[in-house]
Amino acid sequence: MSEKEARLGGASSGKVYNYIINEINRRGSLYFILIDPDKPNSNLQKFIRIATDCGVDGFFIGSSLLLSENFEKCVKTVKKNTDKPVIIFPGSIYQISKHADAILFLSVLTSTNTEYIIGQQTLASPIIFKYGIEPISTAYILIESGKMTSATFISQSKPIPRDKPDIAIAYSLTAQYLGMKLIYLEAGSGADNSVPVELIQGIKNFVKIPLIVGGGIKNPETAFEKSKAGADIIVTGNILEDTPEKKIKGLISEFVNAIHQNKR
Ligand code: 1GP
């Protein structure tokens, strides 16, 4: 980062955000894998290399809760084994690392507690400034998905009903009008039901900023449907953690092909 950028706390650089925008323009939709720092993976290096070779577009690292002390080590390992952006998707202020390329500067718009809308962010800002990592202002919007998820519980959210796209549209427009750069529609990790396509389509008709969609996406066909509906970035986490090692490469390639197949 240049001296001027450092003075601006990274706010002007936007290297990772530019990459996201350029790649969306080039490919249509992107595939990001979520790495949970709490899930012990003795083969993390190998996993990241395979995913990178298969054409994944980037990695998110984070978790609603952090039970282990692995966070920093996990970020370093991912960073060392890929040339794709490594972006923190933080569950709290304890998930910030100078080794990442960027951090989703999340505000949980569906939270009922200001701590998750502006409180943790205020504590995090000076650390992000000091580390010089790129903050990407992101609206985190939780969608009801069948059962209480960790994201809903921890963030004290009132998730948006699945059959109320109008509410989701209003939240998304709010995010755009507030100047946020990304919208993350979250069904929750391991959700029974992923974010409905009708809801994605509805939002896409109203907002211009990119939409990330994650939670409960378990196969490439579903990923394709979401990208076709308007999701600019599809995120999966659990499904790869639950896949036997010898099938990982095949499955990641299928996700990459399904998502990149969508040229809107
Ligand atoms: C990303 O939390 C999700 O937003 C990941 O969800 O683990 O269900 O794929 P899954």
Short mmCIF file of C-alpha atoms and ligand atoms in Angstrom, two decimals:
data_model
loop_
_atom_site.label_atom_id
_atom_site.label_comp_id
_atom_site.label_asym_id
_atom_site.label_seq_id
_atom_site.Cartn_x
_atom_site.Cartn_y
_atom_site.Cartn_z
CA MET A 1 0.00 0.00 0.00
CA SER A 2 1.33 3.46 -0.87
CA GLU A 3 1.90 6.07 1.85
CA LYS A 4 -1.16 7.98 0.69
CA GLU A 5 -3.32 4.87 0.73
CA ALA A 6 -2.02 4.01 4.18
CA ARG A 7 -3.02 7.50 5.38
CA LEU A 8 -6.48 6.83 4.00
CA GLY A 9 -6.61 3.57 5.90
CA GLY A 10 -6.80 1.54 2.71
CA ALA A 11 -10.13 3.08 1.84
CA SER A 12 -8.95 4.35 -1.52
CA SER A 13 -7.05 1.29 -2.73
CA GLY A 14 -9.95 -1.09 -3.32
CA LYS A 15 -7.67 -3.61 -5.02
CA VAL A 16 -9.67 -6.61 -3.94
CA TYR A 17 -12.99 -4.92 -4.56
CA ASN A 18 -11.81 -3.98 -8.06
CA TYR A 19 -10.81 -7.59 -8.65
CA ILE A 20 -14.31 -8.70 -7.61
CA ILE A 21 -15.99 -6.19 -9.94
CA ASN A 22 -13.69 -7.00 -12.87
CA GLU A 23 -14.13 -10.72 -12.45
CA ILE A 24 -17.93 -10.41 -12.21
CA ASN A 25 -17.86 -8.40 -15.44
CA ARG A 26 -15.67 -11.02 -17.08
CA ARG A 27 -17.28 -14.20 -15.79
CA GLY A 28 -20.84 -13.39 -14.77
CA SER A 29 -20.73 -15.06 -11.35
CA LEU A 30 -17.92 -16.08 -9.03
CA TYR A 31 -17.32 -18.96 -6.64
CA PHE A 32 -15.82 -18.36 -3.21
CA ILE A 33 -15.09 -21.05 -0.63
CA LEU A 34 -15.60 -20.33 3.05
CA ILE A 35 -12.89 -21.67 5.33
CA ASP A 36 -13.93 -22.15 8.94
CA PRO A 37 -10.85 -21.59 11.13
CA ASP A 38 -12.37 -23.76 13.85
CA LYS A 39 -12.67 -26.88 11.70
CA PRO A 40 -9.37 -28.71 12.01
CA ASN A 41 -8.12 -29.58 8.54
CA SER A 42 -4.75 -31.22 8.54
CA ASN A 43 -4.70 -30.93 4.76
CA LEU A 44 -5.59 -27.25 4.53
CA GLN A 45 -2.58 -26.44 2.33
CA LYS A 46 -3.46 -29.19 -0.11
CA PHE A 47 -7.13 -28.23 -0.08
CA ILE A 48 -6.36 -24.59 -0.91
CA ARG A 49 -4.00 -25.56 -3.73
CA ILE A 50 -6.55 -27.92 -5.24
CA ALA A 51 -9.31 -25.31 -5.02
CA THR A 52 -7.04 -22.70 -6.61
CA ASP A 53 -6.06 -25.07 -9.43
CA CYS A 54 -9.73 -25.86 -10.01
CA GLY A 55 -10.43 -22.18 -10.66
CA VAL A 56 -12.11 -20.96 -7.47
CA ASP A 57 -12.27 -17.15 -7.46
CA GLY A 58 -11.39 -16.46 -3.83
CA PHE A 59 -11.55 -17.52 -0.22
CA PHE A 60 -13.46 -16.21 2.76
CA ILE A 61 -12.22 -17.07 6.24
CA GLY A 62 -14.39 -16.70 9.31
CA SER A 63 -16.94 -18.15 11.62
CA SER A 64 -19.81 -16.95 13.84
CA LEU A 65 -17.89 -18.15 16.88
CA LEU A 66 -14.22 -18.79 17.39
CA LEU A 67 -13.45 -21.66 19.74
CA SER A 68 -9.86 -22.39 18.75
CA GLU A 69 -6.75 -20.24 18.54
CA ASN A 70 -6.22 -21.14 14.90
CA PHE A 71 -7.42 -17.98 13.21
CA GLU A 72 -4.10 -16.30 12.46
CA LYS A 73 -2.45 -19.55 11.45
CA CYS A 74 -5.37 -20.41 9.20
CA VAL A 75 -5.22 -17.05 7.39
CA LYS A 76 -1.46 -17.42 6.86
CA THR A 77 -1.82 -20.95 5.51
CA VAL A 78 -4.54 -19.99 3.06
CA LYS A 79 -2.62 -16.93 1.91
CA LYS A 80 0.57 -18.94 1.37
CA ASN A 81 -1.13 -21.47 -0.86
CA THR A 82 -3.16 -19.37 -3.27
CA ASP A 83 -2.86 -16.36 -5.52
CA LYS A 84 -6.60 -15.67 -5.18
CA PRO A 85 -7.87 -13.04 -2.73
CA VAL A 86 -8.06 -14.10 0.90
CA ILE A 87 -10.85 -12.15 2.54
CA ILE A 88 -11.85 -12.23 6.18
CA PHE A 89 -15.55 -12.79 6.78
CA PRO A 90 -15.47 -11.93 10.47
CA GLY A 91 -17.81 -13.17 13.15
CA SER A 92 -16.38 -10.70 15.63
CA ILE A 93 -13.53 -8.33 16.39
CA TYR A 94 -11.37 -11.35 17.25
CA GLN A 95 -11.20 -12.23 13.58
CA ILE A 96 -8.86 -9.64 12.09
CA SER A 97 -5.48 -10.51 10.62
CA LYS A 98 -2.89 -8.44 8.83
CA HIS A 99 -2.11 -11.42 6.60
CA ALA A 100 -5.42 -11.22 4.75
CA ASP A 101 -5.91 -9.21 1.57
CA ALA A 102 -9.19 -7.67 2.66
CA ILE A 103 -11.95 -7.87 5.23
CA LEU A 104 -15.69 -7.74 4.69
CA PHE A 105 -16.55 -4.73 6.81
CA LEU A 106 -19.91 -6.17 7.77
CA SER A 107 -22.84 -4.45 9.31
CA VAL A 108 -25.58 -6.91 10.25
CA LEU A 109 -28.57 -4.97 9.00
CA THR A 110 -31.03 -7.55 10.34
CA SER A 111 -29.61 -7.44 13.86
CA THR A 112 -31.74 -6.08 16.68
CA ASN A 113 -28.64 -5.14 18.65
CA THR A 114 -26.57 -2.08 17.71
CA GLU A 115 -23.48 -3.97 18.81
CA TYR A 116 -23.63 -5.93 15.52
CA ILE A 117 -24.68 -2.98 13.38
CA ILE A 118 -22.07 -0.43 14.51
CA GLY A 119 -20.50 -1.49 17.85
CA GLN A 120 -18.02 -4.20 16.83
CA GLN A 121 -17.24 -2.19 13.70
CA THR A 122 -16.16 0.82 15.77
CA LEU A 123 -13.81 -1.37 17.78
CA ALA A 124 -12.44 -2.98 14.63
CA SER A 125 -11.82 0.17 12.56
CA PRO A 126 -8.58 1.36 14.23
CA ILE A 127 -7.13 -2.17 14.00
CA ILE A 128 -8.01 -2.42 10.31
CA PHE A 129 -6.45 1.01 9.77
CA LYS A 130 -3.26 -0.04 11.54
CA TYR A 131 -2.98 -3.31 9.62
CA GLY A 132 -3.66 -1.61 6.30
CA ILE A 133 -5.97 -4.32 5.04
CA GLU A 134 -8.72 -3.34 2.64
CA PRO A 135 -12.14 -2.95 4.27
CA ILE A 136 -15.06 -3.73 1.94
CA SER A 137 -18.27 -2.24 3.26
CA THR A 138 -20.82 -5.06 3.24
CA ALA A 139 -24.45 -5.32 4.29
CA TYR A 140 -25.04 -8.64 6.02
CA ILE A 141 -28.68 -9.59 5.61
CA LEU A 142 -29.97 -12.77 7.19
CA ILE A 143 -32.76 -14.72 5.54
CA GLU A 144 -34.97 -17.16 7.42
CA SER A 145 -33.91 -20.69 6.48
CA GLY A 146 -35.94 -23.20 8.47
CA LYS A 147 -34.20 -23.31 11.83
CA MET A 148 -32.21 -20.98 14.06
CA THR A 149 -28.68 -20.72 12.63
CA SER A 150 -25.52 -19.70 14.49
CA ALA A 151 -25.36 -16.46 12.47
CA THR A 152 -28.91 -15.54 13.52
CA PHE A 153 -28.37 -16.48 17.15
CA ILE A 154 -25.01 -14.79 17.58
CA SER A 155 -25.93 -11.61 15.71
CA GLN A 156 -29.30 -11.38 17.45
CA SER A 157 -30.99 -11.02 14.11
CA LYS A 158 -34.58 -11.01 13.07
CA PRO A 159 -34.10 -12.84 9.77
CA ILE A 160 -36.21 -11.77 6.80
CA PRO A 161 -39.07 -14.20 6.01
CA ARG A 162 -38.29 -16.31 2.93
CA ASP A 163 -41.51 -15.36 1.20
CA LYS A 164 -41.15 -11.58 1.65
CA PRO A 165 -38.88 -10.39 -1.18
CA ASP A 166 -40.22 -6.86 -0.73
CA ILE A 167 -38.61 -6.65 2.72
CA ALA A 168 -35.33 -8.02 1.39
CA ILE A 169 -35.44 -5.50 -1.48
CA ALA A 170 -36.00 -2.63 0.96
CA TYR A 171 -33.04 -3.73 3.10
CA SER A 172 -30.85 -4.12 0.01
CA LEU A 173 -31.74 -0.69 -1.33
CA THR A 174 -30.98 0.73 2.09
CA ALA A 175 -27.52 -0.85 1.91
CA GLN A 176 -26.93 0.66 -1.52
CA TYR A 177 -28.17 4.10 -0.49
CA LEU A 178 -25.89 3.99 2.56
CA GLY A 179 -23.00 3.52 0.15
CA MET A 180 -22.21 -0.09 0.96
CA LYS A 181 -20.22 -1.97 -1.66
CA LEU A 182 -21.57 -5.51 -1.34
CA ILE A 183 -24.69 -7.25 -0.08
CA TYR A 184 -24.33 -10.65 1.59
CA LEU A 185 -27.58 -12.60 1.67
CA GLU A 186 -27.07 -15.27 4.31
CA ALA A 187 -29.23 -18.31 4.98
CA GLY A 188 -26.70 -19.42 7.61
CA SER A 189 -24.00 -22.02 7.60
CA GLY A 190 -25.50 -25.50 7.28
CA ALA A 191 -28.96 -24.02 6.66
CA ASP A 192 -31.80 -26.40 5.82
CA ASN A 193 -32.92 -24.07 3.02
CA SER A 194 -30.75 -21.75 0.96
CA VAL A 195 -31.76 -18.22 -0.06
CA PRO A 196 -34.77 -18.54 -2.46
CA VAL A 197 -34.18 -17.67 -6.11
CA GLU A 198 -37.29 -15.43 -6.13
CA LEU A 199 -35.74 -13.31 -3.45
CA ILE A 200 -32.43 -13.04 -5.32
CA GLN A 201 -34.25 -12.12 -8.54
CA GLY A 202 -36.34 -9.52 -6.74
CA ILE A 203 -33.31 -7.80 -5.23
CA LYS A 204 -31.37 -7.94 -8.49
CA ASN A 205 -34.10 -5.91 -10.20
CA PHE A 206 -33.54 -3.07 -7.77
CA VAL A 207 -29.90 -2.91 -6.71
CA LYS A 208 -26.66 -2.46 -8.64
CA ILE A 209 -24.08 -3.50 -6.08
CA PRO A 210 -22.95 -7.14 -6.19
CA LEU A 211 -24.88 -9.79 -4.30
CA ILE A 212 -23.15 -12.55 -2.36
CA VAL A 213 -25.34 -15.55 -1.57
CA GLY A 214 -24.43 -18.27 0.92
CA GLY A 215 -25.72 -20.81 3.37
CA GLY A 216 -27.14 -24.28 2.69
CA ILE A 217 -25.92 -24.56 -0.92
CA LYS A 218 -25.15 -28.25 -1.24
CA ASN A 219 -24.71 -28.96 -4.94
CA PRO A 220 -23.56 -27.33 -8.19
CA GLU A 221 -27.09 -27.34 -9.64
CA THR A 222 -28.37 -25.18 -6.79
CA ALA A 223 -25.34 -22.93 -7.13
CA PHE A 224 -26.10 -22.49 -10.83
CA GLU A 225 -29.77 -21.61 -10.10
CA LYS A 226 -28.70 -18.92 -7.61
CA SER A 227 -26.16 -17.45 -10.01
CA LYS A 228 -28.71 -17.45 -12.82
CA ALA A 229 -31.16 -15.65 -10.54
CA GLY A 230 -28.63 -12.87 -9.99
CA ALA A 231 -26.14 -13.96 -7.31
CA ASP A 232 -22.77 -12.48 -8.26
CA ILE A 233 -20.83 -14.55 -5.75
CA ILE A 234 -21.83 -17.98 -4.49
CA VAL A 235 -20.31 -19.22 -1.24
CA THR A 236 -20.13 -22.77 0.05
CA GLY A 237 -18.61 -24.04 3.28
CA ASN A 238 -20.01 -27.20 4.85
CA ILE A 239 -20.51 -29.25 1.71
CA LEU A 240 -16.77 -29.38 1.01
CA GLU A 241 -15.96 -30.06 4.65
CA ASP A 242 -18.32 -33.05 4.47
CA THR A 243 -16.90 -34.42 1.21
CA PRO A 244 -14.34 -37.24 1.30
CA GLU A 245 -10.88 -36.13 0.24
CA LYS A 246 -10.75 -38.10 -2.98
CA LYS A 247 -13.95 -36.45 -4.23
CA ILE A 248 -13.02 -32.88 -3.35
CA LYS A 249 -11.31 -31.97 -6.60
CA GLY A 250 -14.22 -33.24 -8.71
CA LEU A 251 -16.80 -31.42 -6.64
CA ILE A 252 -14.96 -28.10 -6.59
CA SER A 253 -14.54 -28.29 -10.38
CA GLU A 254 -18.27 -28.95 -10.77
CA PHE A 255 -19.09 -25.89 -8.63
CA VAL A 256 -16.63 -23.74 -10.59
CA ASN A 257 -18.02 -24.87 -13.94
CA ALA A 258 -21.65 -24.49 -12.90
CA ILE A 259 -21.13 -20.98 -11.54
CA HIS A 260 -18.86 -19.75 -14.33
CA GLN A 261 -21.27 -21.19 -16.87
CA ASN A 262 -23.58 -18.35 -16.06
CA LYS A 263 -22.82 -15.42 -18.31
CA ARG A 264 -25.60 -13.00 -17.60
C1 1GP B 1 -21.65 -18.80 3.73
O1 1GP B 1 -22.24 -19.41 5.86
C2 1GP B 1 -22.23 -19.80 4.54
O2 1GP B 1 -22.39 -17.68 3.83
C3 1GP B 1 -21.67 -21.13 4.31
O3 1GP B 1 -22.75 -21.93 4.37
O4 1GP B 1 -21.60 -23.91 5.17
O5 1GP B 1 -24.01 -23.98 4.50
O6 1GP B 1 -22.24 -23.74 2.78
P1 1GP B 1 -22.64 -23.47 4.20
#
